[in-house]
Each structure stands twice: as structure tokens, then as C-alpha cells.
Backbone as CSV, one residue per row, in Angstrom:
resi,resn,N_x,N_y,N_z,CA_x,CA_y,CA_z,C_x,C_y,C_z
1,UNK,100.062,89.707,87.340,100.334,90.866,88.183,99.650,92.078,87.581
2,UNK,98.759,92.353,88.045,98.130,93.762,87.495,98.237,95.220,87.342
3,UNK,99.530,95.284,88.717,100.004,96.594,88.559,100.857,96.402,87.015
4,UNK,101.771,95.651,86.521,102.449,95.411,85.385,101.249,96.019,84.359
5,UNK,99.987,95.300,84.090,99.327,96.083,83.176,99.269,97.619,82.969
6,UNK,98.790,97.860,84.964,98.652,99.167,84.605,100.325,100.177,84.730
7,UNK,101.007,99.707,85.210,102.367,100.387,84.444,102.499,100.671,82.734
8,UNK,101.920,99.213,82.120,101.693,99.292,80.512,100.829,100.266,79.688
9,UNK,99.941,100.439,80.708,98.584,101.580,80.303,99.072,102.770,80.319
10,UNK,99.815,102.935,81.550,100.716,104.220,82.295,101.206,104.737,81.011
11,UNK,102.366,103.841,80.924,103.356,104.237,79.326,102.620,104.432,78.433
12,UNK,101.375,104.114,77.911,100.822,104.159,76.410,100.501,105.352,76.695
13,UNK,99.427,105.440,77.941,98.751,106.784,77.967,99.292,108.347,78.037
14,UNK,100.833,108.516,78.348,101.716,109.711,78.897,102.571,109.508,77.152
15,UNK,102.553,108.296,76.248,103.188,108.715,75.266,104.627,108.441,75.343
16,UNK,105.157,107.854,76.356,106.268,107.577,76.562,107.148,106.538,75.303
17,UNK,108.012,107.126,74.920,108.375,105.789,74.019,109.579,104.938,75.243
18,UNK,110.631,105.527,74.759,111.623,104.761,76.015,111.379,105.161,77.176
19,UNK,110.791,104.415,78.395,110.968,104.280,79.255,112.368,103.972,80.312
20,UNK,112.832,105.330,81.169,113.859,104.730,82.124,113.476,104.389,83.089
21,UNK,114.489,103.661,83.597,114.039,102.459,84.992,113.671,103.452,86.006
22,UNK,114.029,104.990,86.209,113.476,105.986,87.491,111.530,106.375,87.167
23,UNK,111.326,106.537,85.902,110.020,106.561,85.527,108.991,105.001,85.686
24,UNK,109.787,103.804,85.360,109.307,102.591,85.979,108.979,102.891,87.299
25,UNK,110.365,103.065,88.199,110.381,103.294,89.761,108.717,103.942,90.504
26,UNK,108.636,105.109,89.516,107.786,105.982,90.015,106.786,105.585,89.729
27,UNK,106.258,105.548,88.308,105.325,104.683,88.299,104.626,103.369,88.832
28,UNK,105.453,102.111,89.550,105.282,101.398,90.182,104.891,102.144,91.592
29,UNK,105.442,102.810,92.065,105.036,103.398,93.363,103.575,104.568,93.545
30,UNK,103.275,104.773,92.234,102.417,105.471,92.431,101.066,104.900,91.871
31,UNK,101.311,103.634,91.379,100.010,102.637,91.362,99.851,101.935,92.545
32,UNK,101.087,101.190,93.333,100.866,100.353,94.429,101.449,100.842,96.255
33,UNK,101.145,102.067,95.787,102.398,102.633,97.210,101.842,102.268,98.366
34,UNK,101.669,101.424,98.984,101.377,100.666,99.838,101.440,99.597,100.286
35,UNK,101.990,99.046,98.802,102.356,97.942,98.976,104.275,97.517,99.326
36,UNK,104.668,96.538,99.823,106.093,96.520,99.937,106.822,96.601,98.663
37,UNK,108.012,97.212,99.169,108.670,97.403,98.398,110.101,96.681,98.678
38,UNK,110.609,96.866,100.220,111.643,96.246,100.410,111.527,95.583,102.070
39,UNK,111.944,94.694,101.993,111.826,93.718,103.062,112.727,93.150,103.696
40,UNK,113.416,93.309,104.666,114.597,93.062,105.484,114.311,92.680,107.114
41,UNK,114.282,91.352,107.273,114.092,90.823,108.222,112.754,91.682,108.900
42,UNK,112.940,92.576,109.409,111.767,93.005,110.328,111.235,94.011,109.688
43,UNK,112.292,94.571,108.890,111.781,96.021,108.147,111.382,96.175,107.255
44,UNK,110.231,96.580,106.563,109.326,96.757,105.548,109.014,97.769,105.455
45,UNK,109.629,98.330,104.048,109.641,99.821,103.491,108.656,99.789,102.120
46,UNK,107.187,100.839,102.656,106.448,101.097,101.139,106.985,101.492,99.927
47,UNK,106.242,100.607,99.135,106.921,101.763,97.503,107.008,103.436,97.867
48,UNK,105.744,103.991,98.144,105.561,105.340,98.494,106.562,105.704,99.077
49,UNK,107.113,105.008,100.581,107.812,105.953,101.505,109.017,105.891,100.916
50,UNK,109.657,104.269,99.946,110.903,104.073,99.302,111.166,105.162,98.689
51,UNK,110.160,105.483,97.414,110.121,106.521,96.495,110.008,107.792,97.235
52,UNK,109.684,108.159,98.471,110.137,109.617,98.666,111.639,109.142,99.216
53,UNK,112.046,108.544,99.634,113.823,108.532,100.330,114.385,108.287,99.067
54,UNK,114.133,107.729,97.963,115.310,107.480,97.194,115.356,109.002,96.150
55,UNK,113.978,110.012,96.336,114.149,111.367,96.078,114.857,112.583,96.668
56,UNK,114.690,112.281,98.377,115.700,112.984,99.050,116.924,112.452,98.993
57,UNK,117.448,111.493,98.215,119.064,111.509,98.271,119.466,111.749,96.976
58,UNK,118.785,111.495,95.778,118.674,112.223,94.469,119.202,113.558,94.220
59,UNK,117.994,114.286,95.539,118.097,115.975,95.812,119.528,116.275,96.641
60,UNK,119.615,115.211,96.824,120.761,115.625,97.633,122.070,115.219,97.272
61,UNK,121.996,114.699,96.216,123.317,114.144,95.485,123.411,115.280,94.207
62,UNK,121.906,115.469,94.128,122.032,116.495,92.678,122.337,117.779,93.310
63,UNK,122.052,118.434,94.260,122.813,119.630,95.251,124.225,119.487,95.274
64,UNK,125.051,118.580,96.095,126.316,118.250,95.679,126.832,118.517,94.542
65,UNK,125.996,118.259,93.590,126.639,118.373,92.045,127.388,117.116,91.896
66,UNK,126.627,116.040,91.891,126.990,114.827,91.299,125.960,114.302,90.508
């Protein structure tokens, strides 16, 4: 799988030591955002478009103050 490499390159190159799974997230989506991400019978959601909705509820949970 080659995006996996370049996720690996990603991390070396930004200096990252621990990586969290939301910086994985993003990073996966911003090497392959076009590609699927989630797949439900008929519906097929891009990394890209995933990764902007799972930011507007982020923003919107972190507004709430949760």
C-alpha cells in the first residue's frame, strides 16, 4: 500500500515523534482524498469530503464546549 509509505515519509518529514490517530486521519486524507473512505451499501464517502465532516462536528462539539 503506498499511501502507508507516504504517511511514513509524512511523519519523518514534519518531525513528528508520537503520532495521534486525528493527524493519521488527516494525513491519510490528504495523500489519497479521493479515494474511499467509507462505504455503505450505495454510499461512498471520500477521505477528503469524510475529513471535512468529521471537522465540522469537531468545530462543533468544540463550540459546545465538549
Amino acid at each position: 500500500f503506498q499511501a502507508e509509505d507516504g504517511i511514513r515519509d509524512l511523519v519523518r518529514s514534519r518531525g513528528l515523534g508520537d503520532v495521534y490517530k486525528r493527524q493519521v486521519w488527516e494525513m491519510i486524507a490528504d495523500l489519497v482524498p479521493d479515494n474511499d473512505a467509507l462505504i455503505c451499501g450505495e454510499d461512498v464517502v471520500s477521505w477528503k469530503s469524510y475529513d471535512s465532516r468529521s471537522s465540522k462536528v469537531a468545530s462543533a462539539l468544540t463550540n459546545a464546549g465538549l
